[in-house]
Amino acid sequence: MKRVTLEEVARVAGVSRATASRVVNGAGTVDEVLRHAVERAISSTGYLPNIAARSLVTRRADAIGLVLPDEHRMLGDPHLGSVVSGVTRVVRPRGIHLVLMMTGPGTREQALSDLRCGRLDGVILVHTDPADPVPGQLIRAGLPVVLAGRPWQPMPITYVDVNQSAGGALAGERLLSLGCRRIATITGPQDMPTGRDRLRGFLDVVPDAVVVHGDFTRQAGMAAAHELIARCPDVDGVFAASDLMATGAIPVLHRSGRKVPDDVAVVGFDDSSAALTCEPELTTVRQPIADMAEEMARQLLRQIADRTAPVTSVVFEPSLVVRSSG
Amino acid sequence: MKRVTLEEVARVAGVSRATASRVVNGAGTVDEVLRHAVERAISSTGYLPNIAARSLVTRRADAIGLVLPDEHRMLGDPHLGSVVSGVTRVVRPRGIHLVLMMTGPGTREQALSDLRCGRLDGVILVHTDPADPVPGQLIRAGLPVVLAGRPWQPMPITYVDVNQSAGGALAGERLLSLGCRRIATITGPQDMPTGRDRLRGFLDVVPDAVVVHGDFTRQAGMAAAHELIARCPDVDGVFAASDLMATGAIPVLHRSGRKVPDDVAVVGFDDSSAALTCEPELTTVRQPIADMAEEMARQLLRQIADRTAPVTSVVFEPSLVVRSSG
DNA sequence: CTGAAAGCGCTTACAG
DNA sequence: CTGAAAGCGCTTACAG
């Protein structure tokens, strides 16, 4: 099974390599007759273009990177599949490869050098943290990059996010409409935009809520529920800023003799798979992850096509998924 | 920021392009003095090799594909993160890219042509189904491939799997040692090796178990639990062949007035995140997914390095994770 | 150990 | 619209 080159296709079709190349790349400026001859030659020889040779001259890798944080934070992330699926939808039809880079601490620079040496045309950065220098370096180098989620500090970078505070408000309104009178929230980390925004939106709607701090993990949800019961025994509505925290809190509430949702309504955030496997099933705020991922890919492709494209931010609206817990 | 080429490094170091190339690639046959000169030139110029140019001559892409089934089956897959993380651990230090291909029906051929045109050096195939022609085509073409999980039909292909029947046996032994007398199992699909093997191993240990069929989904777990209660009201031990089915079955058991684990012990399979968010937490059979993924990557790299490497299969042993449900 | 030279397979001005 | 030719940046026999 030897490799078929353009040279051979051209020979079979009786045209020059240049013409063969034009029809492979869909240049409109080829005579019908020759085009057909080349097309026949392509299928009869089973020709596939050598991507490396093409890249060498076009200076495009036709590959983008999806840079994820290290395993500790990502292993349990319920959204990875949806993100990949969304990005794939826009990238695949264009023949662009999705390169997954799961980075440990200090390894994110890998993406930078892949970009610099032309091995990647651009990257989508997920879950950066405030100390991460990569986004800044990327911007300074003028390399195409899109952030998943608003950056920690304001910076001129394209990002896609969900309206986190609107999500918090949705949760608050739900608990209010359920008739809850003593409402509490278990927050996400307050040094993350996500954590802060969800809380802010929630407090806009339920200003007198009891606030207990958490960090999005299940363990934090359990600890917070204990604290909540002690501080506020008559609590009848809880907004957990992540589904994971909600799944931690519910068993604690149950064990304290409180029924969910009869005694305490619980609303989560994420609509992760945990929302469905928990008992009762979780009412939760949904982010359209796959759609957001599609948009990130589109934004990145736009930047790659036009290096001077303006910095953009796209914010999606969350929705409430009503199930049994609240 | 213009691109630095080997040519320039050579000029700065005062050597030929060939010599510069040798030190970049770590060929041992370079004089100490020249080597140092080149290394200095590399860092002073910030040189990064152009991968496309290198690929063109080495005929290696330095990229492998991870081919996953379409979103429907993968979105909820709890293992994606672990698989990626395991593969990354072996692939990254070698500078090899991990290309994620999430395939819809009929799209798996993409991987094949990427392989043929040299854009990928090999692929790891996850969750093939029996009708999938790709594994066969890959083998026939002599292209490097590793399967995640035993193939449906016997074929000469390298794969990595967990000892599924040993896992079923582990679950059976657990229920037995708990003193259960009326034991049942909710099976996976019996046209999948995974489903069959888990059942077989379980029945080896609990030959008189009541068997209800499922398909690994949560819905199937709920339906099966209803059937089970009807057919066998005194059931006191259940092995669900997936955690998802277990999380579906438990609430049904609860609603029927049976306490888990007091009245009915439940053991799952997968040690997925669902096992932790369910109440009570699930006792389950664990597969060392990340280790298995590492091994797949290693096997693939071996095949890429040596096309005549013998077909191998590596089978890992599962373990029982005891929590509260059984 | 080192360098001059060929060649990997493609795209793209440039002429015609 | 078409083709001859240059060139993308690297690696690797081949001589020396």
XYZ file of C-alpha atoms (C1' of nucleotides) in Angstrom:
684
model
C 0.000 0.000 0.000
C 2.285 2.769 -1.187
C 1.431 6.360 -0.675
C -0.305 8.124 -3.566
C 0.930 11.646 -4.198
C -0.543 14.587 -6.044
C 2.123 14.014 -8.651
C 0.619 10.663 -9.476
C -2.938 11.970 -9.549
C -1.804 14.642 -11.997
C -0.118 12.063 -14.181
C -3.177 9.820 -14.233
C -5.438 12.770 -15.020
C -3.049 14.129 -17.590
C -2.727 17.557 -15.988
C -0.094 19.443 -14.048
C 0.404 19.086 -10.330
C -0.805 22.669 -9.921
C -4.131 21.919 -11.546
C -4.584 18.769 -9.528
C -3.882 20.762 -6.394
C -6.493 23.309 -7.415
C -9.252 20.787 -7.704
C -8.269 19.100 -4.455
C -8.616 22.460 -2.744
C -11.800 23.388 -4.524
C -10.438 26.414 -6.370
C -13.222 27.484 -8.682
C -10.932 28.314 -11.531
C -10.598 24.929 -13.161
C -12.135 23.811 -16.424
C -15.007 21.345 -16.054
C -13.364 18.704 -18.159
C -10.061 18.793 -16.352
C -11.804 18.890 -13.022
C -13.626 15.705 -13.806
C -10.487 14.012 -15.013
C -8.748 14.914 -11.769
C -11.678 13.795 -9.667
C -11.676 10.446 -11.396
C -7.952 10.138 -10.877
C -8.358 10.937 -7.196
C -10.920 8.256 -6.579
C -9.242 5.665 -8.776
C -5.937 6.129 -7.000
C -7.437 6.597 -3.534
C -5.466 9.789 -3.126
C -5.353 11.534 0.245
C -3.404 14.775 0.594
C -0.379 14.691 2.854
C -1.297 17.117 5.590
C 2.250 17.767 6.710
C 3.275 18.893 3.245
C 0.243 21.126 3.012
C 0.819 22.587 6.464
C 4.389 23.351 5.594
C 3.308 25.741 2.888
C -0.028 27.006 4.155
C 1.384 27.572 7.625
C -1.775 26.300 9.153
C -1.911 23.202 11.322
C -5.636 22.698 10.912
C -5.686 21.722 14.544
C -6.842 23.509 17.650
C -6.144 22.723 21.270
C -8.547 22.281 24.145
C -6.545 23.027 27.261
C -7.987 21.554 30.430
C -6.806 21.785 33.992
C -5.081 18.840 35.595
C -6.923 15.690 36.393
C -7.839 16.583 39.942
C -10.233 19.229 38.860
C -11.323 17.655 35.635
C -11.858 14.022 36.467
C -15.132 14.714 38.124
C -16.121 17.454 35.742
C -19.474 16.504 34.366
C -19.135 18.711 31.345
C -16.088 17.376 29.535
C -18.111 15.181 27.201
C -20.438 18.014 26.278
C -17.602 20.423 25.642
C -15.832 17.987 23.363
C -19.028 17.199 21.565
C -19.857 20.859 20.988
C -16.413 21.757 19.715
C -16.360 18.695 17.496
C -19.579 19.718 15.818
C -18.034 22.863 14.391
C -14.519 21.673 13.900
C -14.981 18.311 12.239
C -16.793 19.450 9.092
C -13.821 21.691 8.403
C -11.311 18.893 8.801
C -9.770 20.506 11.845
C -8.358 18.321 14.585
C -9.194 18.770 18.245
C -6.111 18.221 20.371
C -6.796 17.606 24.027
C -4.218 18.927 26.436
C -4.755 18.007 30.032
C -2.250 20.025 31.915
C -0.673 19.562 35.259
C 0.682 22.547 37.156
C 3.244 24.291 35.003
C 2.465 22.273 31.920
C 0.191 24.777 30.301
C 3.184 26.316 28.559
C 3.086 23.298 26.284
C 0.112 24.825 24.538
C 1.990 28.056 24.079
C 4.933 26.481 22.322
C 2.688 24.305 20.193
C 1.045 27.501 19.080
C 4.320 29.246 18.440
C 5.802 26.454 16.394
C 2.678 26.252 14.320
C 1.541 22.909 15.548
C -1.747 24.393 16.719
C -3.681 27.255 15.151
C -5.390 28.317 18.353
C -6.548 27.151 21.746
C -9.596 27.076 23.948
C -8.626 27.539 27.579
C -10.840 25.997 30.228
C -10.748 26.865 33.931
C -7.771 29.079 34.109
C -6.873 30.266 37.528
C -5.807 33.778 38.452
C -2.134 32.882 38.690
C -2.127 31.358 35.221
C 0.167 33.435 33.014
C -0.812 31.672 29.808
C -3.805 33.782 28.786
C -1.749 36.939 29.119
C 1.158 35.509 27.162
C -1.171 34.356 24.435
C -2.738 37.769 24.093
C 0.607 39.488 24.033
C 1.847 37.138 21.350
C -1.293 37.818 19.365
C -2.172 34.133 19.225
C -5.770 33.025 18.758
C -7.351 32.050 22.047
C -10.798 31.775 23.550
C -11.541 31.411 27.233
C -14.267 29.233 28.650
C -15.666 31.507 31.290
C -15.001 35.122 32.101
C -11.382 35.896 32.963
C -10.546 36.519 36.608
C -9.110 39.901 35.925
C -10.486 42.054 33.153
C -8.359 41.583 30.055
C -8.797 41.974 26.332
C -9.599 38.381 25.553
C -12.476 36.646 23.834
C -14.558 34.467 26.114
C -17.828 32.592 26.245
C -19.736 32.279 29.467
C -23.158 31.770 30.913
C -24.868 34.569 32.763
C -23.944 33.241 36.179
C -25.735 35.860 38.211
C -28.928 35.329 36.225
C -28.593 31.675 37.173
C -28.343 32.576 40.837
C -31.411 34.747 40.466
C -33.305 31.897 38.814
C -32.582 29.706 41.812
C -33.652 32.403 44.245
C -36.894 33.031 42.409
C -37.668 29.359 42.417
C -37.301 29.056 46.178
C -39.376 32.197 46.672
C -42.143 30.946 44.406
C -42.160 27.720 46.381
C -43.081 29.808 49.411
C -39.834 29.313 51.292
C -39.379 31.811 54.144
C -36.000 30.923 55.647
C -33.712 30.661 52.686
C -30.006 29.869 52.679
C -27.279 29.424 50.096
C -24.154 27.372 49.987
C -21.749 29.394 47.865
C -18.911 28.526 45.530
C -15.407 29.842 46.174
C -15.573 33.611 46.411
C -12.280 34.122 44.659
C -13.734 32.712 41.455
C -15.951 34.839 39.217
C -18.312 31.886 38.957
C -18.707 31.620 42.699
C -19.108 35.337 43.217
C -21.574 35.898 40.390
C -23.903 33.092 41.360
C -24.064 34.444 44.881
C -24.601 38.018 43.781
C -27.467 37.112 41.478
C -29.041 35.043 44.203
C -28.761 37.776 46.834
C -30.311 40.278 44.448
C -33.461 38.219 44.706
C -33.169 36.943 48.286
C -31.268 39.703 50.066
C -31.841 38.278 53.540
C -30.581 34.784 52.746
C -28.280 32.994 55.160
C -24.900 32.546 53.497
C -22.622 29.572 54.119
C -19.441 29.241 52.119
C -18.345 26.219 50.136
C -16.021 25.385 47.252
C -18.242 23.488 44.817
C -17.254 20.036 46.132
C -19.497 17.420 47.629
C -17.556 17.510 50.881
C -18.130 21.226 51.161
C -21.833 20.622 50.644
C -21.929 18.206 53.542
C -19.995 20.499 55.861
C -22.103 23.476 54.878
C -25.333 21.597 55.531
C -24.181 20.764 59.045
C -23.285 24.366 59.687
C -26.597 25.478 58.220
C -28.658 23.228 60.445
C -26.840 24.501 63.486
C -27.061 28.161 62.561
C -30.544 28.146 61.182
C -32.602 25.121 62.228
C -35.772 26.397 60.579
C -34.230 26.679 57.102
C -36.773 25.688 54.456
C -34.967 26.499 51.196
C -31.370 26.024 50.074
C -29.593 27.106 46.919
C -26.384 25.157 46.454
C -24.154 26.875 43.903
C -23.191 23.495 42.426
C -24.997 20.184 42.015
C -22.152 18.437 43.755
C -22.645 20.524 46.878
C -26.379 19.855 46.683
C -25.749 16.109 46.566
C -23.574 16.492 49.626
C -26.120 18.574 51.494
C -29.228 16.471 50.876
C -28.215 13.347 52.815
C -27.165 15.546 55.725
C -30.569 17.224 55.710
C -32.240 13.823 55.536
C -30.275 12.493 58.456
C -31.236 15.527 60.500
C -34.843 14.472 60.045
C -35.676 17.044 57.352
C -37.386 15.791 54.217
C -36.405 17.199 50.819
C -38.355 18.900 49.371
C -41.183 18.772 51.921
C -39.286 20.410 54.777
C -36.444 21.946 52.835
C -36.408 22.685 49.109
C -33.010 22.365 47.425
C -31.913 23.889 44.140
C -28.557 23.095 42.555
C -26.507 24.526 39.714
C -25.010 22.807 36.639
C -27.524 20.157 35.634
C -24.734 17.644 35.854
C -25.290 13.909 35.782
C -25.230 14.004 39.582
C -28.530 15.876 39.451
C -30.191 12.791 38.035
C -28.596 10.144 40.178
C -29.332 11.920 43.415
C -32.482 11.275 45.416
C -34.735 13.157 45.067
C -33.719 14.271 41.590
C -32.321 17.760 41.670
C -33.974 20.938 40.530
C -31.057 22.831 39.085
C -29.827 25.675 36.915
C -28.731 24.511 33.516
C -25.933 25.942 31.404
C -26.070 25.119 27.712
C -22.564 23.670 27.727
C -22.532 22.106 24.289
C -23.887 25.255 22.668
C -21.330 27.320 24.524
C -18.574 25.009 23.363
C -19.772 25.365 19.785
C -19.616 29.103 20.131
C -16.107 28.968 21.545
C -14.983 26.938 18.576
C -16.636 29.372 16.181
C -15.025 32.338 17.868
C -11.642 30.670 17.757
C -11.975 29.838 14.082
C -12.917 33.425 13.389
C -9.779 34.638 15.139
C -7.653 32.177 13.243
C -9.103 33.309 9.949
C -8.694 36.957 10.850
C -5.983 37.829 13.329
C -7.357 41.326 13.667
C -10.852 40.196 14.614
C -12.117 42.202 17.575
C -12.210 40.741 21.048
C -15.687 39.449 21.761
C -17.588 38.021 24.659
C -20.668 35.897 24.269
C -22.896 35.300 27.254
C -25.551 32.600 27.236
C -28.642 32.564 29.401
C -29.124 29.770 31.907
C -32.438 28.010 32.474
C -34.087 26.296 35.384
C -34.652 22.558 35.214
C -37.418 21.683 37.627
C -37.292 18.223 39.135
C -38.226 16.919 42.568
C -35.865 18.496 45.083
C -37.162 22.013 44.996
C 7.713 37.899 15.838
C 9.087 36.170 12.773
C 9.593 32.468 12.692
C 13.077 31.208 13.563
C 14.301 28.363 11.373
C 16.993 25.771 11.802
C 18.921 27.615 9.127
C 19.185 30.617 11.376
C 20.179 28.593 14.406
C 22.923 26.999 12.345
C 24.132 30.385 11.169
C 24.211 31.789 14.705
C 26.033 28.721 15.993
C 28.416 28.711 13.052
C 27.602 25.153 11.999
C 25.717 23.460 9.200
C 21.973 22.921 9.230
C 22.629 19.179 9.485
C 24.587 19.547 12.680
C 22.002 21.853 14.192
C 19.344 19.308 13.335
C 21.353 16.596 15.038
C 21.526 18.406 18.321
C 17.862 19.345 18.178
C 17.053 15.663 17.821
C 19.543 14.535 20.408
C 21.743 12.503 18.099
C 24.714 11.495 20.206
C 27.241 12.005 17.469
C 27.958 15.668 17.900
C 31.082 17.251 19.298
C 30.661 18.796 22.751
C 31.795 22.217 21.644
C 29.494 22.395 18.654
C 26.633 20.994 20.673
C 26.965 23.789 23.184
C 27.187 26.395 20.491
C 23.991 25.100 18.954
C 22.218 24.903 22.285
C 23.122 28.492 22.979
C 21.891 29.512 19.569
C 18.638 27.687 20.150
C 17.878 29.441 23.351
C 19.092 32.822 22.206
C 16.910 32.697 19.119
C 13.971 30.972 20.812
C 13.969 28.345 18.128
C 11.120 25.829 17.931
C 11.195 23.161 15.237
C 8.492 23.333 12.617
C 6.586 20.132 13.130
C 5.048 20.046 9.683
C 8.444 20.144 8.030
C 9.710 17.428 10.291
C 6.637 15.260 9.746
C 7.034 15.599 6.029
C 10.358 13.860 6.119
C 10.038 11.553 9.101
C 6.583 10.446 7.998
C 5.383 10.495 11.543
C 2.620 12.776 12.738
C 3.544 12.494 16.403
C -0.157 12.415 17.088
C -2.513 9.640 18.047
C -6.285 9.569 17.973
C -8.722 8.654 20.709
C -11.867 7.594 18.910
C -14.995 7.793 21.024
C -18.544 6.889 20.189
C -21.052 9.593 19.478
C -22.210 11.912 22.151
C -25.260 9.955 23.172
C -23.211 7.204 24.631
C -20.295 9.275 25.790
C -21.855 12.331 27.353
C -22.728 10.482 30.474
C -19.660 8.312 30.450
C -18.007 8.825 33.766
C -14.647 7.641 32.554
C -13.745 10.066 29.811
C -11.665 12.267 32.077
C -9.726 9.319 33.450
C -9.055 7.907 30.021
C -7.729 11.196 28.737
C -5.641 11.662 31.823
C -4.094 8.208 31.570
C -3.260 8.515 27.896
C -1.868 11.984 28.435
C 0.536 10.740 31.073
C 2.375 8.526 28.604
C 1.969 10.588 25.492
C 2.869 14.063 26.652
C 6.459 13.425 27.763
C 7.109 12.192 24.244
C 5.653 15.285 22.633
C 2.844 13.324 21.038
C -0.524 14.961 20.561
C -3.784 13.374 21.632
C -6.475 14.032 19.048
C -9.997 13.469 20.257
C -12.434 12.186 17.688
C -15.998 11.964 18.825
C -17.746 10.140 16.087
C -21.327 10.052 15.028
C -22.679 7.094 13.137
C -20.673 6.635 9.971
C -18.043 9.136 10.959
C -15.528 6.699 12.298
C -14.016 6.411 8.837
C -12.515 9.820 9.511
C -9.987 8.167 11.767
C -9.120 5.698 9.066
C -8.312 8.316 6.477
C -6.386 10.410 8.983
C -4.310 7.347 9.591
C -3.841 6.635 5.910
C -2.803 10.142 5.014
C -0.305 10.149 7.841
C -2.062 12.694 9.965
C -2.286 10.232 12.833
C 0.209 7.544 13.776
C -2.308 5.292 15.462
C -5.636 5.207 17.226
C -7.237 3.978 20.411
C -10.769 2.805 19.732
C -13.284 3.026 22.556
C -16.630 1.250 22.629
C -16.790 -0.191 19.194
C -19.962 -2.008 18.369
C -20.200 -5.277 16.500
C -21.261 -3.658 13.249
C -18.295 -1.312 13.295
C -16.089 -2.122 10.288
C -13.271 0.153 11.367
C -11.288 -2.258 13.563
C -11.234 -4.821 10.783
C -10.181 -2.284 8.186
C -7.438 -1.018 10.446
C -6.062 -4.484 10.997
C -6.179 -5.309 7.323
C -4.363 -2.098 6.494
C -1.762 -2.935 9.104
C -2.343 0.358 10.902
C -1.537 0.708 14.596
C -4.643 0.356 16.718
C -5.562 -0.587 20.265
C -9.046 -1.404 21.451
C -10.439 -0.344 24.798
C -12.188 -3.520 25.809
C -12.229 -6.969 24.294
C -13.500 -7.064 20.704
C -16.991 -8.425 20.129
C -15.801 -11.090 17.771
C -12.409 -12.688 18.226
C -9.931 -10.932 15.969
C -6.199 -10.410 15.901
C -6.163 -7.023 17.551
C -4.418 -5.595 20.581
C -6.735 -4.662 23.411
C -6.757 -3.694 27.058
C -9.592 -4.710 29.304
C -10.521 -5.392 32.874
C -11.354 -8.898 33.946
C -15.080 -8.376 33.769
C -16.116 -11.789 35.001
C -13.812 -11.496 37.988
C -15.622 -8.254 38.736
C -18.967 -10.016 38.628
C -17.583 -12.655 40.952
C -16.350 -10.003 43.370
C -19.856 -8.576 43.551
C -21.376 -12.009 44.121
C -18.931 -12.849 46.867
C -19.676 -9.586 48.593
C -23.415 -10.238 48.704
C -22.799 -13.770 49.898
C -20.460 -12.652 52.653
C -23.102 -10.153 53.732
C -25.363 -13.114 54.379
C -27.819 -12.420 51.580
C -30.031 -15.421 50.764
C -32.247 -14.196 47.917
C -29.858 -12.623 45.494
C -30.660 -11.025 42.152
C -28.733 -9.311 39.396
C -29.633 -6.605 36.917
C -27.533 -7.379 33.870
C -25.976 -5.296 31.156
C -26.859 -5.893 27.511
C -26.174 -9.522 26.688
C -24.915 -8.781 23.212
C -21.948 -6.937 24.670
C -18.927 -8.830 26.001
C -18.975 -6.550 29.032
C -22.570 -7.383 29.842
C -22.136 -11.096 29.293
C -18.889 -11.429 31.225
C -20.077 -9.596 34.306
C -23.118 -11.841 34.441
C -21.140 -15.012 33.904
C -18.660 -14.231 36.645
C -21.490 -13.371 38.977
C -23.417 -16.579 38.258
C -20.290 -18.643 38.832
C -20.497 -17.510 42.426
C -24.258 -17.188 42.851
C -25.643 -19.829 40.480
C -29.217 -19.558 41.754
C -29.478 -15.781 41.389
C -32.596 -14.210 39.912
C -31.647 -12.567 36.617
C -33.324 -9.421 35.301
C -32.024 -7.843 32.129
C -31.000 -4.236 31.683
C -28.831 -2.136 29.388
C -26.564 -0.218 31.790
C -28.796 2.893 31.884
C -30.460 4.402 34.892
C -33.882 3.907 33.342
C -33.192 0.222 32.903
C -32.215 0.064 36.572
C -35.539 1.516 37.613
C -37.550 -0.792 35.375
C -35.561 -3.804 36.505
C -36.087 -2.966 40.161
C -39.835 -2.871 39.641
C -39.753 -6.205 37.891
C -37.542 -7.614 40.607
C -39.835 -6.577 43.420
C -42.760 -8.176 41.623
C -40.984 -11.402 40.787
C -39.098 -11.815 43.990
C -40.473 -9.751 46.878
C -38.058 -11.236 49.387
C -34.934 -10.200 47.487
C -32.194 -9.156 49.922
C -29.201 -8.625 47.652
C -28.822 -7.037 44.206
C -25.850 -6.809 41.910
C -26.389 -4.101 39.288
C -23.931 -4.506 36.439
C -23.454 -0.734 36.272
C -23.542 2.051 38.848
C -26.085 3.879 36.753
C -28.495 0.970 36.997
C -27.852 0.798 40.723
C -28.715 4.469 41.135
C -31.924 3.808 39.253
C -32.809 0.763 41.324
C -32.168 2.159 44.795
C -34.916 4.808 44.862
C -37.383 2.204 43.559
C -36.399 -0.142 46.375
C -36.741 2.680 48.884
C -40.167 3.615 47.624
C -41.256 0.010 47.968
C -40.461 0.272 51.644
C -37.166 -1.597 51.495
C -34.164 0.011 53.126
C -30.754 -0.131 51.475
C -28.628 -1.797 52.752
C -30.645 -3.037 55.763
C -33.307 -4.892 53.788
C -31.575 -5.144 50.446
C -27.852 -4.832 49.839
C -26.877 -3.301 46.496
C -23.555 -3.592 44.694
C -22.782 -1.644 41.528
C -20.068 -1.736 38.902
C -17.757 1.037 37.615
C -16.996 3.185 40.624
C -18.269 6.136 38.651
C -18.979 9.509 40.203
C -22.609 8.416 40.490
C -21.502 5.936 43.135
C -20.587 8.819 45.404
C -23.522 11.098 44.818
C -26.077 8.395 45.374
C -27.622 7.732 48.780
C -26.463 5.555 50.360
C -23.056 5.659 48.748
C -22.548 2.716 46.472
C -20.443 -0.338 47.111
C -19.098 -1.047 43.658
C -16.568 -2.850 41.502
C -13.761 -0.593 40.414
C -11.897 -0.713 37.123
C -8.508 1.007 37.103
C -9.463 3.165 34.126
C -6.529 5.564 34.155
C -4.015 2.715 34.456
C -5.743 0.894 31.642
C -5.635 4.001 29.485
C -1.923 4.347 30.179
C -1.415 0.787 29.064
C -3.397 1.366 25.876
C -1.207 4.302 25.030
C 1.910 2.286 25.721
C 0.724 -0.573 23.557
C -0.127 1.805 20.751
C 3.258 3.484 20.901
C 4.899 0.084 20.772
C 2.990 -0.798 17.629
C 3.857 2.516 16.043
C 7.540 2.005 16.781
C 7.448 -1.569 15.509
C 4.804 -2.422 12.950
C 5.521 -6.093 13.369
C 4.964 -6.095 17.118
C 2.807 -9.048 18.111
C -0.847 -8.640 18.960
C -1.231 -8.419 22.707
C -4.004 -8.284 25.219
C -3.613 -6.907 28.697
C -6.238 -7.667 31.309
C -6.400 -5.744 34.565
C -7.960 -7.009 37.753
C -10.926 -5.163 39.221
C -11.331 -4.453 42.917
C -14.244 -4.018 45.260
C -14.855 -0.605 46.779
C -16.918 -1.079 49.909
C -19.165 1.814 50.874
C -22.602 1.891 52.444
C -25.043 0.300 50.019
C -23.905 -3.300 50.357
C 32.203 13.943 13.672
C 30.645 17.244 9.855
C 28.636 19.408 5.717
C 26.678 19.786 0.869
C 22.868 18.153 -1.258
C 18.783 15.743 -2.185
C 14.201 15.166 -1.226
C 9.761 14.745 1.684
C 4.602 16.443 -0.939
C 2.390 20.187 -1.300
C 0.739 25.380 -2.672
C 1.188 29.541 -5.027
C 2.842 33.571 -7.254
C 4.203 34.243 -11.957
C 3.952 33.964 -16.948
C 1.579 32.665 -20.674
C -7.672 28.653 -17.259
C -3.022 26.209 -17.063
C 1.801 24.822 -16.171
C 6.859 25.268 -14.917
C 9.191 26.500 -11.067
C 10.256 28.057 -6.605
C 9.973 27.293 -1.970
C 7.870 25.887 2.748
C 11.671 23.835 6.915
C 13.237 19.942 8.016
C 16.030 15.074 8.057
C 19.179 11.891 6.267
C 21.928 9.079 3.383
C 26.337 10.037 1.378
C 31.105 11.548 1.131
C 34.758 13.179 3.342
